[in-house]
């Protein structure tokens, strides 16, 4: 089955790795300094709490997309169960958030490239990386899936090696470096700044899990969404715990938390320190390569997500119909072109106005992503209620404990969103997000009025 040219060519292993690639960014490799500075070693607890919410989201998405494996993923399902306004707002705010994320990732990738070539003008690697990732997305979805599989695999393999080496170092020591035990945890105790600071850290680390929703968007191009999407969602359970919770536990155990919190750049990354202890040559260069591929992987996945969202908006009449056209390879080229234009704008703003306008764009991205999560949980509640009322069978995949777990996770995300308004780092989320949300509602009402008049 195809949807106006989209092709079901993604294999199960590709779907699973795209989901992981979307949820793992560069923050873990660089030490997640802000979260650690707030919570100290208790940052592990913050990552665990956020992981529970992300896993509830993954199960909720799998429950719905198994029944509705359609283009646009959760945005299309929201249109069906919450109404066209919800589908319009959710998809547009998500597209805007992802375009900003893509712009920030490609600028970061350009900075990582200057690790080896410090005299290189920033615009050159940014341009080359942008063209390269755009070319990957213009190819067939099968090529995109394979490319993203191996890019994400680099991140996965690095984290696994880090956790195993870290466990060995803490238990037995490494050549020339005796085991420190848990001495790094003694600087002020487990939660040196109190439980309130741990909650502030939760608001920070929740953003690390943004991208978990990628698994739902792949359903329309999966060879077997009924098998692959649930498997990918379930596979994220063990992997997210391993990668984020255990990975961060190793980070705060091998390096005192105050030192990790103040670390700057690749050279001071806990990964580089541990790999150097283990005698791995050129550890800094290797980690810079890993971080670079992590940024490009996130950029690649986000470009895929935003183009498919825009494509689904065009199919539903909420964007110009021309954007629903696809190439002979099944790629929504026109939607990709619009996203690429947004990418150019995001890059220009990040370079020309990094201290003024760009924080507002980042705030919009954070606000939009959290609003999308809240609407996903609301959609799942409506999905269950309406199907039960219609006498339809439940989904073969179900979120354990729903609807109670759904409501709890939704309240958790809403609390994180509210807390951002009172933090110095994320206050721009409300300054930019609320006006943009109101603008989208106004745009929908205006377009609906014009459709009725026509």
Short mmCIF file of C-alpha atoms in Angstrom, two decimals:
data_model
loop_
_atom_site.label_atom_id
_atom_site.label_comp_id
_atom_site.label_asym_id
_atom_site.label_seq_id
_atom_site.Cartn_x
_atom_site.Cartn_y
_atom_site.Cartn_z
CA UNK A 1 0.00 0.00 0.00
CA UNK A 2 1.33 3.47 -0.93
CA UNK A 3 0.15 6.99 -0.15
CA UNK A 4 0.36 9.13 -3.30
CA UNK A 5 3.87 8.00 -4.02
CA UNK A 6 5.34 7.35 -0.56
CA UNK A 7 6.90 3.91 -0.63
CA UNK A 8 7.00 1.29 2.08
CA UNK A 9 10.71 0.54 1.91
CA UNK A 10 11.94 0.97 5.50
CA UNK A 11 12.96 -2.30 7.14
CA UNK A 12 12.43 -3.16 10.79
CA UNK A 13 16.07 -2.53 11.76
CA UNK A 14 16.00 0.86 10.00
CA UNK A 15 12.79 1.92 11.77
CA UNK A 16 14.28 0.92 15.12
CA UNK A 17 17.52 2.81 14.55
CA UNK A 18 15.74 5.93 13.23
CA UNK A 19 13.79 5.99 16.50
CA UNK A 20 16.99 5.70 18.53
CA UNK A 21 18.78 8.23 16.34
CA UNK A 22 15.98 10.73 16.89
CA UNK A 23 16.17 10.39 20.68
CA UNK A 24 19.96 10.62 21.11
CA UNK A 25 21.58 13.97 20.43
CA UNK A 26 24.99 15.46 21.14
CA UNK A 27 24.23 16.45 24.76
CA UNK A 28 25.19 13.16 26.38
CA UNK A 29 28.61 13.12 24.68
CA UNK A 30 29.46 16.63 25.87
CA UNK A 31 28.48 15.89 29.46
CA UNK A 32 25.06 17.60 29.74
CA UNK A 33 26.75 20.28 31.83
CA UNK A 34 23.67 22.40 32.59
CA UNK A 35 21.67 19.49 34.01
CA UNK A 36 24.63 18.27 36.07
CA UNK A 37 25.30 21.77 37.44
CA UNK A 38 21.72 21.87 38.70
CA UNK A 39 21.29 18.38 40.16
CA UNK A 40 24.79 17.01 40.76
CA UNK A 41 24.89 13.18 40.78
CA UNK A 42 21.08 13.19 41.17
CA UNK A 43 20.96 14.04 37.47
CA UNK A 44 20.70 10.26 37.02
CA UNK A 45 17.31 10.39 38.74
CA UNK A 46 16.26 13.27 36.49
CA UNK A 47 17.13 11.24 33.39
CA UNK A 48 15.21 8.25 34.76
CA UNK A 49 12.05 10.32 35.38
CA UNK A 50 12.18 11.84 31.91
CA UNK A 51 12.80 8.37 30.43
CA UNK A 52 9.56 7.09 31.95
CA UNK A 53 7.61 9.88 30.23
CA UNK A 54 9.41 9.26 26.93
CA UNK A 55 8.65 5.55 27.10
CA UNK A 56 4.98 6.24 27.82
CA UNK A 57 5.00 8.43 24.71
CA UNK A 58 6.60 5.69 22.62
CA UNK A 59 3.98 3.14 23.67
CA UNK A 60 1.12 5.61 23.12
CA UNK A 61 2.41 6.33 19.63
CA UNK A 62 2.81 2.65 18.80
CA UNK A 63 -0.73 1.97 20.00
CA UNK A 64 -2.16 4.53 17.56
CA UNK A 65 0.12 4.17 14.55
CA UNK A 66 -0.34 0.38 14.36
CA UNK A 67 -4.01 1.09 13.66
CA UNK A 68 -3.34 4.19 11.52
CA UNK A 69 0.04 3.83 9.71
CA UNK A 70 -0.50 7.03 7.70
CA UNK A 71 1.68 9.91 6.44
CA UNK A 72 2.14 12.55 9.09
CA UNK A 73 2.12 10.06 11.96
CA UNK A 74 0.75 11.52 15.16
CA UNK A 75 -0.32 14.75 13.41
CA UNK A 76 -2.66 12.89 11.08
CA UNK A 77 -4.06 10.82 13.96
CA UNK A 78 -4.68 14.04 15.93
CA UNK A 79 -6.60 15.37 12.93
CA UNK A 80 -8.76 12.24 13.00
CA UNK A 81 -9.50 12.09 16.73
CA UNK A 82 -9.11 15.65 18.06
CA UNK A 83 -10.31 17.50 14.99
CA UNK A 84 -8.75 19.39 12.07
CA UNK A 85 -7.63 22.35 14.20
CA UNK A 86 -5.57 20.10 16.48
CA UNK A 87 -4.05 18.34 13.47
CA UNK A 88 -3.25 21.68 11.83
CA UNK A 89 -1.70 23.26 14.93
CA UNK A 90 0.24 20.18 15.99
CA UNK A 91 1.85 19.56 12.64
CA UNK A 92 2.71 23.19 11.87
CA UNK A 93 4.23 23.87 15.29
CA UNK A 94 6.18 20.62 15.00
CA UNK A 95 7.49 21.53 11.55
CA UNK A 96 8.61 24.94 12.87
CA UNK A 97 10.32 23.31 15.87
CA UNK A 98 12.15 20.80 13.70
CA UNK A 99 13.34 23.42 11.21
CA UNK A 100 14.93 25.38 14.06
CA UNK A 101 16.49 22.16 15.40
CA UNK A 102 17.92 21.38 11.99
CA UNK A 103 19.44 24.85 11.76
CA UNK A 104 21.06 24.59 15.20
CA UNK A 105 22.41 21.09 14.48
CA UNK A 106 24.05 22.05 11.19
CA UNK A 107 25.69 25.11 12.76
CA UNK A 108 26.96 22.85 15.57
CA UNK A 109 28.26 20.39 12.97
CA UNK A 110 30.13 23.22 11.27
CA UNK A 111 31.77 24.15 14.59
CA UNK A 112 32.77 20.52 15.17
CA UNK A 113 34.39 20.43 11.72
CA UNK A 114 36.54 23.40 12.75
CA UNK A 115 38.06 21.17 15.47
CA UNK A 116 40.31 19.84 12.68
CA UNK A 117 40.30 22.94 10.46
CA UNK A 118 40.18 25.98 12.78
CA UNK A 119 40.78 28.46 9.94
CA UNK A 120 37.77 27.20 7.99
CA UNK A 121 35.00 29.81 7.58
CA UNK A 122 31.88 28.53 9.33
CA UNK A 123 29.63 28.99 6.32
CA UNK A 124 31.57 26.46 4.24
CA UNK A 125 31.03 23.27 6.35
CA UNK A 126 27.48 24.45 7.14
CA UNK A 127 26.73 24.69 3.41
CA UNK A 128 28.38 21.34 2.59
CA UNK A 129 26.62 19.49 5.42
CA UNK A 130 23.27 21.05 4.47
CA UNK A 131 23.62 19.99 0.83
CA UNK A 132 24.77 16.50 1.82
CA UNK A 133 21.90 15.80 4.22
CA UNK A 134 19.40 17.28 1.77
CA UNK A 135 20.74 14.93 -0.93
CA UNK A 136 20.24 11.94 1.39
CA UNK A 137 16.61 12.94 1.94
CA UNK A 138 16.01 13.51 -1.77
CA UNK A 139 17.05 9.92 -2.49
CA UNK A 140 14.74 6.96 -1.91
CA UNK A 141 13.50 6.37 1.63
CA UNK A 142 15.34 3.05 1.59
CA UNK A 143 18.64 4.90 1.04
CA UNK A 144 17.74 7.41 3.76
CA UNK A 145 16.93 4.57 6.16
CA UNK A 146 20.23 2.79 5.50
CA UNK A 147 22.24 5.98 5.81
CA UNK A 148 20.56 6.89 9.11
CA UNK A 149 20.97 3.33 10.38
CA UNK A 150 24.75 3.48 10.16
CA UNK A 151 24.99 7.09 11.36
CA UNK A 152 22.92 6.24 14.44
CA UNK A 153 24.92 3.03 14.92
CA UNK A 154 28.07 5.13 15.49
CA UNK A 155 26.36 6.84 18.44
CA UNK A 156 25.02 3.57 19.81
CA UNK A 157 28.36 1.75 19.60
CA UNK A 158 30.22 4.64 21.24
CA UNK A 159 27.80 4.79 24.19
CA UNK A 160 27.93 1.01 24.69
CA UNK A 161 31.75 1.06 24.73
CA UNK A 162 31.71 4.03 27.12
CA UNK A 163 29.34 2.31 29.57
CA UNK A 164 31.35 -0.93 29.52
CA UNK A 165 34.69 0.85 29.89
CA UNK A 166 33.24 3.04 32.64
CA UNK A 167 31.94 0.03 34.56
CA UNK A 168 35.35 -1.65 34.26
CA UNK A 169 37.16 1.52 35.38
CA UNK A 170 34.89 2.00 38.41
CA UNK A 171 35.09 -1.66 39.43
CA UNK A 172 38.71 -2.55 38.69
CA UNK A 173 40.52 0.52 37.35
CA UNK A 174 42.38 0.91 34.04
CA UNK A 175 46.13 0.66 33.33
CA UNK A 176 47.83 3.47 35.25
CA UNK A 177 44.51 4.71 36.66
CA UNK A 178 43.20 3.00 39.82
CA UNK A 179 39.49 2.70 40.39
CA UNK A 180 38.00 5.85 41.97
CA UNK A 181 34.97 3.93 43.25
CA UNK A 182 32.14 6.37 43.87
CA UNK A 183 34.36 9.10 45.30
CA UNK A 184 33.06 11.56 42.68
CA UNK A 185 29.66 11.37 44.39
CA UNK A 186 30.99 12.66 47.73
CA UNK A 187 31.12 16.34 46.77
CA UNK A 188 28.01 17.56 48.59
CA UNK A 189 26.10 14.29 48.45
CA UNK A 190 23.71 12.77 45.92
CA UNK A 191 21.53 15.89 45.51
CA UNK A 192 23.81 18.74 46.64
CA UNK A 193 21.44 21.51 45.57
CA UNK A 194 18.21 19.96 46.88
CA UNK A 195 15.18 18.31 45.31
CA UNK A 196 13.98 21.56 43.73
CA UNK A 197 17.17 21.69 41.69
CA UNK A 198 16.60 18.07 40.62
CA UNK A 199 13.20 19.09 39.20
CA UNK A 200 14.82 21.97 37.32
CA UNK A 201 17.26 19.43 35.92
CA UNK A 202 14.27 17.32 34.81
CA UNK A 203 13.10 20.23 32.65
CA UNK A 204 16.54 20.28 31.04
CA UNK A 205 16.95 16.55 30.45
CA UNK A 206 13.41 16.13 29.07
CA UNK A 207 14.65 17.94 25.98
CA UNK A 208 17.22 15.17 25.53
CA UNK A 209 14.37 12.77 24.77
CA UNK A 210 12.68 14.96 22.18
CA UNK A 211 12.83 12.92 18.98
CA UNK A 212 11.24 9.84 20.54
CA UNK A 213 8.17 10.62 18.44
CA UNK A 214 10.11 9.86 15.24
CA UNK A 215 9.00 6.23 15.40
CA UNK A 216 5.39 7.20 14.55
CA UNK A 217 6.29 9.13 11.40
CA UNK A 218 8.12 6.15 9.87
CA UNK A 219 4.92 4.05 9.91
CA UNK A 220 3.72 5.27 6.50
CA UNK A 221 6.97 4.10 4.87
CA UNK A 222 7.62 0.93 6.86
CA UNK A 223 7.37 -2.38 5.05
CA UNK A 224 5.43 -3.87 7.96
CA UNK A 225 4.25 -1.13 10.34
CA UNK A 226 2.18 -3.56 12.40
CA UNK A 227 5.36 -5.41 13.31
CA UNK A 228 8.12 -2.78 13.00
CA UNK A 229 6.61 0.20 14.86
CA UNK A 230 5.71 -1.70 18.08
CA UNK A 231 9.06 -3.48 18.01
CA UNK A 232 10.91 -0.19 17.61
CA UNK A 233 8.90 1.44 20.41
CA UNK A 234 9.51 -1.47 22.78
CA UNK A 235 13.18 -1.62 21.86
CA UNK A 236 13.56 1.97 23.02
CA UNK A 237 12.75 0.93 26.59
CA UNK A 238 15.99 -0.90 27.31
CA UNK A 239 18.06 1.30 25.01
CA UNK A 240 17.02 4.64 26.49
CA UNK A 241 17.71 3.37 29.99
CA UNK A 242 21.09 2.02 28.88
CA UNK A 243 22.16 5.03 26.86
CA UNK A 244 20.95 7.92 28.99
CA UNK A 245 20.56 6.65 32.55
CA UNK A 246 23.58 4.32 32.68
CA UNK A 247 25.61 6.65 30.45
CA UNK A 248 25.01 9.61 32.74
CA UNK A 249 25.68 7.45 35.82
CA UNK A 250 29.13 6.68 34.39
CA UNK A 251 29.70 10.37 33.56
CA UNK A 252 29.06 11.62 37.11
CA UNK A 253 31.01 8.69 38.58
CA UNK A 254 34.27 9.11 36.68
CA UNK A 255 34.40 12.92 36.88
CA UNK A 256 33.37 15.06 39.91
CA UNK A 257 30.07 16.72 39.05
CA UNK A 258 31.32 20.30 39.51
CA UNK A 259 34.14 19.60 37.08
CA UNK A 260 31.80 18.04 34.51
CA UNK A 261 29.35 20.93 34.85
CA UNK A 262 32.06 23.47 34.01
CA UNK A 263 33.60 21.45 31.17
CA UNK A 264 33.74 23.21 27.82
CA UNK A 265 33.97 21.53 24.43
CA UNK A 266 35.09 18.17 23.13
CA UNK A 267 38.50 18.12 24.83
CA UNK A 268 36.91 18.20 28.28
CA UNK A 269 34.19 15.66 27.54
CA UNK A 270 34.01 12.77 30.06
CA UNK A 271 34.09 10.44 27.05
CA UNK A 272 37.49 11.78 26.01
CA UNK A 273 38.85 11.44 29.54
CA UNK A 274 37.77 7.82 29.89
CA UNK A 275 38.99 6.82 26.41
CA UNK A 276 42.33 8.45 27.17
CA UNK A 277 42.58 6.47 30.41
CA UNK A 278 41.90 3.31 28.40
CA UNK A 279 44.81 4.10 26.09
CA UNK A 280 42.70 4.74 23.01
CA UNK A 281 44.86 6.86 20.67
CA UNK A 282 43.53 10.20 19.39
CA UNK A 283 40.56 10.00 21.78
CA UNK A 284 39.64 13.67 21.28
CA UNK A 285 39.62 13.35 17.49
CA UNK A 286 37.55 10.17 17.65
CA UNK A 287 34.99 11.77 19.97
CA UNK A 288 34.78 14.87 17.82
CA UNK A 289 33.96 12.61 14.88
CA UNK A 290 31.29 10.82 16.94
CA UNK A 291 29.75 14.12 18.06
CA UNK A 292 29.82 15.40 14.49
CA UNK A 293 28.00 12.30 13.23
CA UNK A 294 25.51 12.64 16.12
CA UNK A 295 24.68 16.18 15.01
CA UNK A 296 24.35 15.13 11.36
CA UNK A 297 22.23 12.12 12.33
CA UNK A 298 19.84 14.33 14.31
CA UNK A 299 19.72 16.80 11.44
CA UNK A 300 19.05 14.01 8.95
CA UNK A 301 16.20 12.54 10.99
CA UNK A 302 14.64 15.94 11.72
CA UNK A 303 14.69 16.85 8.03
CA UNK A 304 12.87 13.59 7.29
CA UNK A 305 10.29 14.22 10.02
CA UNK A 306 9.54 17.81 9.05
CA UNK A 307 9.22 17.06 5.34
CA UNK A 308 6.77 14.21 6.01
CA UNK A 309 4.73 16.41 8.34
CA UNK A 310 4.55 19.14 5.70
CA UNK A 311 3.61 16.54 3.09
CA UNK A 312 0.74 15.30 5.27
CA UNK A 313 -0.47 18.88 5.83
CA UNK A 314 -0.64 19.34 2.07
CA UNK A 315 -2.60 16.10 1.66
CA UNK A 316 -5.14 17.30 4.23
CA UNK A 317 -5.51 20.72 2.62
CA UNK A 318 -3.66 22.62 5.36
CA UNK A 319 -0.73 23.56 3.12
CA UNK A 320 -0.48 24.20 -0.64
CA UNK A 321 -1.48 21.05 -2.52
CA UNK A 322 1.67 21.28 -4.61
CA UNK A 323 3.68 20.20 -1.55
CA UNK A 324 2.05 16.76 -1.70
CA UNK A 325 3.89 15.94 -4.95
CA UNK A 326 6.60 13.30 -4.76
CA UNK A 327 9.47 12.32 -7.01
CA UNK A 328 9.81 9.05 -8.89
CA UNK A 329 11.82 7.77 -5.93
CA UNK A 330 8.91 8.49 -3.57
CA UNK A 331 10.51 11.52 -1.92
CA UNK A 332 8.33 14.61 -1.19
CA UNK A 333 10.77 16.93 -2.96
CA UNK A 334 8.68 20.10 -2.79
CA UNK A 335 8.05 19.73 0.93
CA UNK A 336 11.79 19.16 1.37
CA UNK A 337 12.45 22.36 -0.59
CA UNK A 338 10.27 24.39 1.78
CA UNK A 339 11.96 22.86 4.82
CA UNK A 340 15.35 23.61 3.26
CA UNK A 341 14.30 27.27 2.88
CA UNK A 342 13.42 27.32 6.57
CA UNK A 343 16.81 25.74 7.29
CA UNK A 344 18.55 28.62 5.47
CA UNK A 345 16.62 31.14 7.57
CA UNK A 346 17.45 29.32 10.82
CA UNK A 347 21.15 29.14 9.91
CA UNK A 348 21.29 32.84 9.00
CA UNK A 349 19.59 33.85 12.26
CA UNK A 350 21.89 31.61 14.33
CA UNK A 351 24.99 33.10 12.71
CA UNK A 352 23.95 36.75 12.35
CA UNK A 353 22.00 37.15 15.61
CA UNK A 354 23.14 34.43 18.03
CA UNK A 355 22.52 36.50 21.18
CA UNK A 356 19.16 38.07 20.29
CA UNK A 357 16.93 36.40 17.72
CA UNK A 358 18.24 32.84 17.84
CA UNK A 359 17.32 32.17 21.50
CA UNK A 360 13.73 33.03 20.54
CA UNK A 361 13.83 30.46 17.74
CA UNK A 362 15.23 27.85 20.13
CA UNK A 363 12.48 28.75 22.61
CA UNK A 364 9.90 28.22 19.88
CA UNK A 365 11.40 24.81 19.13
CA UNK A 366 11.27 23.71 22.78
CA UNK A 367 7.72 25.00 23.25
CA UNK A 368 6.51 23.40 20.03
CA UNK A 369 8.02 20.01 20.81
CA UNK A 370 6.47 19.87 24.30
CA UNK A 371 3.07 21.01 22.99
CA UNK A 372 3.30 18.23 20.39
CA UNK A 373 3.93 15.68 23.17
CA UNK A 374 0.94 16.91 25.18
CA UNK A 375 -1.29 16.65 22.10
CA UNK A 376 -0.01 13.12 21.44
CA UNK A 377 -1.18 12.01 24.88
CA UNK A 378 -4.50 13.83 24.41
CA UNK A 379 -4.94 12.08 21.07
CA UNK A 380 -4.34 8.69 22.65
CA UNK A 381 -7.06 9.35 25.23
CA UNK A 382 -9.49 10.30 22.45
CA UNK A 383 -8.34 7.33 20.35
CA UNK A 384 -9.20 4.85 23.12
CA UNK A 385 -12.48 6.54 24.04
CA UNK A 386 -13.84 6.86 20.52
CA UNK A 387 -12.89 3.35 19.47
CA UNK A 388 -14.52 1.90 22.60
CA UNK A 389 -17.67 3.96 21.99
CA UNK A 390 -17.82 2.71 18.40
CA UNK A 391 -17.43 -0.92 19.49
CA UNK A 392 -14.08 -1.30 17.70
CA UNK A 393 -11.44 -3.69 19.04
CA UNK A 394 -8.52 -2.25 21.01
CA UNK A 395 -5.15 -1.77 19.36
CA UNK A 396 -2.89 -4.86 19.38
CA UNK A 397 -0.30 -2.67 21.15
CA UNK A 398 -1.38 -0.88 24.31
CA UNK A 399 0.26 1.50 26.76
CA UNK A 400 0.32 -0.35 30.10
CA UNK A 401 -1.85 1.29 32.74
CA UNK A 402 -3.61 3.64 30.31
CA UNK A 403 -5.55 5.88 30.63
CA UNK A 404 -4.00 6.57 34.06
CA UNK A 405 -0.44 6.41 32.77
CA UNK A 406 -1.43 8.61 29.83
CA UNK A 407 -2.83 11.31 32.11
CA UNK A 408 0.16 11.09 34.46
CA UNK A 409 2.64 11.43 31.57
CA UNK A 410 0.66 14.31 30.05
CA UNK A 411 0.62 16.17 33.39
CA UNK A 412 4.37 15.53 33.74
CA UNK A 413 5.09 17.10 30.34
CA UNK A 414 2.73 20.00 31.07
CA UNK A 415 4.56 20.62 34.38
CA UNK A 416 7.88 20.66 32.52
CA UNK A 417 6.46 23.16 30.03
CA UNK A 418 5.16 25.42 32.81
CA UNK A 419 8.47 25.22 34.68
CA UNK A 420 10.39 26.48 31.64
CA UNK A 421 8.69 29.87 32.10
CA UNK A 422 10.50 30.27 35.43
CA UNK A 423 13.97 29.25 34.28
CA UNK A 424 16.58 31.62 32.94
CA UNK A 425 17.67 29.22 30.21
CA UNK A 426 14.24 28.40 28.76
CA UNK A 427 12.06 31.43 29.44
CA UNK A 428 12.14 32.22 25.71
CA UNK A 429 10.01 29.11 25.15
CA UNK A 430 6.96 31.05 26.30
CA UNK A 431 8.02 34.38 24.80
CA UNK A 432 8.17 32.84 21.33
CA UNK A 433 5.93 29.78 21.65
CA UNK A 434 2.67 31.33 22.89
CA UNK A 435 2.48 34.05 20.19
CA UNK A 436 3.30 31.47 17.51
CA UNK A 437 0.65 29.10 18.84
CA UNK A 438 -1.96 31.87 18.78
CA UNK A 439 -0.86 32.79 15.27
CA UNK A 440 -1.40 29.18 14.12
CA UNK A 441 -4.89 29.10 15.64
CA UNK A 442 -5.71 32.37 13.87
CA UNK A 443 -4.31 31.04 10.59
CA UNK A 444 -6.47 27.93 10.86
CA UNK A 445 -9.65 29.90 11.58
CA UNK A 446 -8.92 32.26 8.70
CA UNK A 447 -8.29 29.42 6.25
CA UNK A 448 -11.45 27.64 7.39
CA UNK A 449 -13.51 30.80 6.86
CA UNK A 450 -12.10 31.16 3.35
CA UNK A 451 -12.85 27.52 2.55
CA UNK A 452 -16.45 27.97 3.68
CA UNK A 453 -16.79 31.15 1.62
CA UNK A 454 -15.41 29.33 -1.41
#
